Amino acid sequence: MWFEITLALVLLLVVLLYVYLAYRYRYWLRHGVVYVKPSPILGNLGSLLRMQCTSAHMIQAIYHYPEAEDRPFVGIYLFHRPALLLRDPELIKRILSKDFPKFSNRFSNSDCFGDPLGSLNLFFLKNPYWKEIRLKLTPFFSSGKLKQMFPLVEEVGLNLNEYLLKMPLNGENSFQLELKELCALYTTDVIATVAFGIQANSFKYPNGEFRRNGREIFRFSTRRALNFSVVFFLPHLVPYLGIKVVSPKQTEFLRSTMTRVLEEREKSGIRRHDLIDILIDFKNQTKNQPRQDDLKFEGDLLVAQAAIFFTAGFESTSATMSFALYELAKHSEMQERLRKEVRDVLRQSRGKITQQIIESLEYMQMIIDETLRLYPPLPFLDRECSLPKGQSYSLEPFHSFSIPAGMPVYIPVYAVHMDPKYFPHPHEFQPERFSPERRKLITPYTYMPFGLGPHACIGERFAMLQSKVGLLNFLRNHRVTLADTSVKSIKLDPKALILQSQGGIHLNVIRDPLKY
């Protein structure tokens, strides 16, 4: 009797679930929008959640959905939830820039109670708090601040050069290295000294606190990969599943380190013109200001801004540098041209590196820009229609559909970068695309490795400075070639939501000092 009742209830629930999903999966059909046929339960996320491909390639496949060809957008399903993937540069411009106030928040999110450093930082924070904190942090990345930072970055760059010169050589005047980790040692030290006034000494202590904890934050196990997929595609489940962008161990390290530095700096009154100074000023300016909300500019809110600068600052730049060196190893003529540019500027300056010299490296800029086209750190951008509940955003003249409040919208950065319509022969490494003459011909809103619009990466100029100083100091005494262990083409790690090379980047490093 009880078995029959239980079985009947289970069957009823299955039928109700089927009817509910059947109705939900007809959403785009009802609105006359071309959509990618969803799989039961998982919607269009099946290949990502099963880790059959990277997020970049999953979204690229949706972008190239045959029935959506020449359509400005295509409908998708995140499990049962409808979402839009944009395909037209003009529409992307509207969402990211022109009508930014209506799409000012990211759809992705973390748990503000269980993961304060993950949820309160500038990347995940929602309006109006995001706008206020962005405004306060912007001065840290001004031209004047970059000029003040340069000697600190240059010092770490010289440490990178010294580290490489101390590497033991084999009979061919060379040695092998995994370049991603090497570049991460460099960028970790840059962030530590520039932002927090701390000497991390990662070249001497590669398993020191800063490098060890930074490495763990971006180590994508199967579980962590699933957690990040939830953060970006199913953020409403984050609090219920106990998911954290910054794990408890790394939270404790970052919180204790940053809190100690903040307290010591406040007591000493010493100013280094770094991020800590900015955060202290931020705290003091808002301490006595009456607020109608309960957000206090102290404690974890301040630490979260330091944490995102640390994590985003070392990971994205180290990936870009290592991908660039890999492409240079594959294209020896480009590497020689770049080394010639480095030799010429060092000859003119008698070996002294200045910010002006770094900014004059035109071909290096082209190399980095093309690297970021092929390997954008974050392969997609996410936004949410931020209008009040009950309102919607019209997509006229593209379509009669209006985006309702709360609907997620995705911009397929990697897919657009790899679209031959905008970048002919997209799989080929062609720095000339970004020469001063040809750069003007690039269709607006088709190149966006740092995002575009008000929500674009606040540290773009700093990332460029850091990359150029690092590459110059690498190439001034060394060049790279493919090693026996090198892959013929980069295979992206399907567990990593951001772009990471599976198995690292192993190259042969040859001692070859430039003569200047």
CSV table of C-alpha atoms in Angstrom, one decimal, residues 224-443:
chain,number,residue,atom,x,y,z
A,224,ARG,CA,36.3,23.8,-7.9
A,225,ALA,CA,35.5,23.8,-11.6
A,226,LEU,CA,31.8,22.9,-10.9
A,227,ASN,CA,31.8,25.6,-8.1
A,228,PHE,CA,32.9,28.3,-10.6
A,229,SER,CA,30.3,27.1,-13.1
A,230,VAL,CA,27.6,27.7,-10.5
A,231,VAL,CA,29.0,31.1,-9.6
A,232,PHE,CA,28.8,32.3,-13.3
A,233,PHE,CA,25.8,30.5,-14.5
A,234,LEU,CA,23.6,29.6,-11.5
A,235,PRO,CA,24.6,32.2,-8.9
A,236,HIS,CA,21.3,32.0,-7.0
A,237,LEU,CA,22.3,28.6,-5.8
A,238,VAL,CA,25.7,29.7,-4.4
A,239,PRO,CA,24.5,30.4,-0.8
A,240,TYR,CA,22.6,27.1,-0.6
A,241,LEU,CA,25.5,25.1,-1.8
A,242,GLY,CA,28.1,26.8,0.4
A,243,ILE,CA,30.2,27.7,-2.7
A,244,LYS,CA,33.1,30.1,-2.2
A,245,VAL,CA,35.2,31.9,-4.8
A,246,VAL,CA,37.9,32.4,-2.2
A,247,SER,CA,38.3,29.3,0.0
A,248,PRO,CA,38.4,29.6,3.8
A,249,LYS,CA,42.2,29.0,4.0
A,250,GLN,CA,43.0,31.6,1.4
A,251,THR,CA,40.5,34.0,3.0
A,252,GLU,CA,42.2,33.7,6.3
A,253,PHE,CA,45.6,34.3,4.7
A,254,LEU,CA,44.5,37.3,2.7
A,255,ARG,CA,42.5,38.7,5.6
A,256,SER,CA,45.3,38.4,8.2
A,257,THR,CA,47.9,39.7,5.8
A,258,MET,CA,46.0,42.7,4.5
A,259,THR,CA,44.6,43.6,8.0
A,260,ARG,CA,48.1,43.6,9.4
A,261,VAL,CA,49.5,45.7,6.6
A,262,LEU,CA,46.6,48.2,7.0
A,263,GLU,CA,47.0,48.5,10.7
A,264,GLU,CA,50.8,48.9,10.5
A,265,ARG,CA,50.5,51.6,7.8
A,266,GLU,CA,47.9,53.5,9.8
A,267,LYS,CA,50.1,53.5,12.9
A,268,SER,CA,53.2,54.5,11.1
A,269,GLY,CA,51.6,57.2,9.0
A,270,ILE,CA,54.1,56.3,6.2
A,271,ARG,CA,52.7,56.7,2.7
A,272,ARG,CA,54.0,54.6,-0.2
A,273,HIS,CA,51.4,55.8,-2.8
A,274,ASP,CA,50.2,52.2,-3.1
A,275,LEU,CA,46.8,50.4,-2.9
A,276,ILE,CA,47.0,50.3,0.9
A,277,ASP,CA,47.2,54.2,1.0
A,278,ILE,CA,44.1,54.3,-1.2
A,279,LEU,CA,42.2,51.9,1.0
A,280,ILE,CA,43.1,53.8,4.2
A,281,ASP,CA,42.0,57.1,2.6
A,282,PHE,CA,38.8,55.4,1.5
A,283,LYS,CA,38.2,54.2,5.1
A,284,ASN,CA,38.9,57.6,6.6
A,285,GLN,CA,36.8,59.6,4.1
A,286,THR,CA,33.7,57.5,4.7
A,287,LYS,CA,34.1,56.9,8.5
A,288,ASN,CA,32.0,59.8,9.6
A,289,GLN,CA,29.7,60.0,6.7
A,290,PRO,CA,26.1,59.1,7.5
A,291,ARG,CA,24.8,56.3,5.4
A,292,GLN,CA,21.3,55.0,4.7
A,293,ASP,CA,22.6,51.5,4.0
A,294,ASP,CA,24.5,49.0,6.3
A,295,LEU,CA,27.6,48.7,4.2
A,296,LYS,CA,30.7,49.8,6.1
A,297,PHE,CA,33.9,50.7,4.4
A,298,GLU,CA,36.2,48.8,6.7
A,299,GLY,CA,37.2,45.3,7.5
A,300,ASP,CA,36.4,42.7,4.8
A,301,LEU,CA,35.2,45.3,2.3
A,302,LEU,CA,38.6,46.9,2.2
A,303,VAL,CA,40.4,43.5,2.3
A,304,ALA,CA,38.3,42.3,-0.6
A,305,GLN,CA,39.5,45.0,-2.9
A,306,ALA,CA,43.1,44.1,-2.0
A,307,ALA,CA,42.3,40.5,-2.5
A,308,ILE,CA,40.9,40.9,-6.0
A,309,PHE,CA,43.8,43.1,-7.1
A,310,PHE,CA,46.2,40.4,-5.8
A,311,THR,CA,44.5,37.4,-7.5
A,312,ALA,CA,43.4,39.1,-10.7
A,313,GLY,CA,46.7,41.0,-11.0
A,314,PHE,CA,49.1,38.0,-10.9
A,315,GLU,CA,47.0,35.4,-12.7
A,316,SER,CA,45.9,37.2,-15.8
A,317,THR,CA,49.2,38.8,-16.5
A,318,SER,CA,51.3,35.6,-15.9
A,319,ALA,CA,49.0,33.8,-18.3
A,320,THR,CA,49.4,36.5,-20.9
A,321,MET,CA,53.2,36.5,-20.6
A,322,SER,CA,53.5,32.8,-20.8
A,323,PHE,CA,51.1,32.5,-23.8
A,324,ALA,CA,53.1,35.3,-25.6
A,325,LEU,CA,56.4,33.5,-25.0
A,326,TYR,CA,54.9,30.3,-26.3
A,327,GLU,CA,53.8,32.0,-29.5
A,328,LEU,CA,57.2,33.6,-29.8
A,329,ALA,CA,58.8,30.2,-29.5
A,330,LYS,CA,56.7,29.0,-32.4
A,331,HIS,CA,57.5,32.1,-34.5
A,332,SER,CA,61.2,32.7,-34.4
A,333,GLU,CA,61.1,35.6,-36.9
A,334,MET,CA,58.7,37.5,-34.6
A,335,GLN,CA,60.8,36.8,-31.6
A,336,GLU,CA,63.9,38.2,-33.3
A,337,ARG,CA,62.1,41.3,-34.4
A,338,LEU,CA,60.9,41.8,-30.8
A,339,ARG,CA,64.4,41.2,-29.4
A,340,LYS,CA,65.8,43.7,-31.9
A,341,GLU,CA,63.2,46.3,-30.7
A,342,VAL,CA,64.3,45.6,-27.1
A,343,ARG,CA,68.0,45.8,-28.0
A,344,ASP,CA,67.5,49.1,-29.8
A,345,VAL,CA,65.8,50.8,-26.9
A,346,LEU,CA,68.3,49.5,-24.4
A,347,ARG,CA,71.1,50.7,-26.6
A,348,GLN,CA,69.6,54.2,-26.8
A,349,SER,CA,69.1,54.3,-23.0
A,350,ARG,CA,72.5,52.6,-22.3
A,351,GLY,CA,70.7,49.7,-20.6
A,352,LYS,CA,68.5,51.8,-18.3
A,353,ILE,CA,64.8,50.9,-18.3
A,354,THR,CA,62.3,53.8,-18.0
A,355,GLN,CA,58.6,54.0,-18.2
A,356,GLN,CA,58.9,56.0,-21.4
A,357,ILE,CA,61.0,53.2,-22.9
A,358,ILE,CA,58.4,50.6,-21.9
A,359,GLU,CA,55.6,52.6,-23.5
A,360,SER,CA,57.6,53.1,-26.7
A,361,LEU,CA,57.8,49.3,-27.4
A,362,GLU,CA,55.3,49.3,-30.3
A,363,TYR,CA,56.0,45.8,-31.6
A,364,MET,CA,55.8,44.4,-28.1
A,365,GLN,CA,52.4,46.0,-27.7
A,366,MET,CA,51.3,44.3,-30.9
A,367,ILE,CA,52.5,41.0,-29.6
A,368,ILE,CA,50.6,41.3,-26.3
A,369,ASP,CA,47.4,42.5,-28.1
A,370,GLU,CA,47.4,39.5,-30.4
A,371,THR,CA,48.1,37.2,-27.5
A,372,LEU,CA,45.1,38.6,-25.7
A,373,ARG,CA,43.0,38.1,-28.8
A,374,LEU,CA,43.9,34.4,-29.0
A,375,TYR,CA,43.9,33.9,-25.2
A,376,PRO,CA,41.6,36.4,-23.4
A,377,PRO,CA,41.9,35.8,-19.7
A,378,LEU,CA,38.1,35.6,-19.2
A,379,PRO,CA,36.5,34.1,-22.3
A,380,PHE,CA,33.1,35.7,-21.8
A,381,LEU,CA,31.4,38.6,-20.0
A,382,ASP,CA,28.2,38.3,-18.1
A,383,ARG,CA,25.6,41.0,-17.4
A,384,GLU,CA,22.1,41.1,-15.8
A,385,CYS,CA,19.3,43.3,-16.9
A,386,SER,CA,19.3,45.7,-13.9
A,387,LEU,CA,16.0,47.4,-14.4
A,388,PRO,CA,13.4,47.4,-11.6
A,389,LYS,CA,11.2,44.3,-11.4
A,390,GLY,CA,8.4,44.4,-14.0
A,391,GLN,CA,10.3,46.5,-16.5
A,392,SER,CA,12.1,45.3,-19.6
A,393,TYR,CA,14.7,46.5,-22.1
A,394,SER,CA,13.6,46.7,-25.8
A,395,LEU,CA,15.9,45.2,-28.4
A,396,GLU,CA,14.4,47.2,-31.2
A,397,PRO,CA,15.5,47.5,-34.0
A,398,PHE,CA,17.3,44.1,-33.8
A,399,HIS,CA,14.2,42.2,-32.6
A,400,SER,CA,10.8,42.8,-31.1
A,401,PHE,CA,11.8,40.9,-27.9
A,402,SER,CA,12.4,42.9,-24.7
A,403,ILE,CA,14.8,41.6,-22.1
A,404,PRO,CA,13.0,41.3,-18.7
A,405,ALA,CA,14.5,42.5,-15.5
A,406,GLY,CA,16.9,39.9,-14.0
A,407,MET,CA,17.6,38.1,-17.2
A,408,PRO,CA,21.3,37.1,-17.7
A,409,VAL,CA,23.1,38.3,-20.9
A,410,TYR,CA,26.4,36.9,-22.1
A,411,ILE,CA,29.0,38.5,-24.3
A,412,PRO,CA,31.2,35.8,-26.0
A,413,VAL,CA,34.6,37.4,-25.9
A,414,TYR,CA,36.6,34.4,-27.1
A,415,ALA,CA,34.1,33.5,-29.8
A,416,VAL,CA,34.1,37.0,-31.3
A,417,HIS,CA,37.9,37.2,-31.1
A,418,MET,CA,38.0,33.9,-33.1
A,419,ASP,CA,35.4,35.0,-35.7
A,420,PRO,CA,36.9,35.2,-39.2
A,421,LYS,CA,34.4,37.9,-40.0
A,422,TYR,CA,36.3,40.2,-37.8
A,423,PHE,CA,39.7,38.6,-37.6
A,424,PRO,CA,40.7,36.8,-40.8
A,425,HIS,CA,42.5,33.5,-40.2
A,426,PRO,CA,41.7,33.8,-36.5
A,427,HIS,CA,43.8,30.7,-35.4
A,428,GLU,CA,47.0,32.3,-36.8
A,429,PHE,CA,49.2,34.4,-34.6
A,430,GLN,CA,49.4,37.7,-36.5
A,431,PRO,CA,50.6,40.7,-34.4
A,432,GLU,CA,50.3,42.9,-37.5
A,433,ARG,CA,46.6,43.0,-36.9
A,434,PHE,CA,47.4,45.5,-34.2
A,435,SER,CA,49.8,47.7,-36.0
A,436,PRO,CA,49.0,51.4,-35.7
A,437,GLU,CA,47.5,51.4,-39.2
A,438,ARG,CA,45.5,48.2,-39.1
A,439,ARG,CA,44.2,48.7,-35.6
A,440,LYS,CA,42.0,51.4,-36.9
A,441,LEU,CA,40.3,48.9,-39.2
A,442,ILE,CA,39.1,46.6,-36.4
A,443,THR,CA,35.4,46.6,-36.0
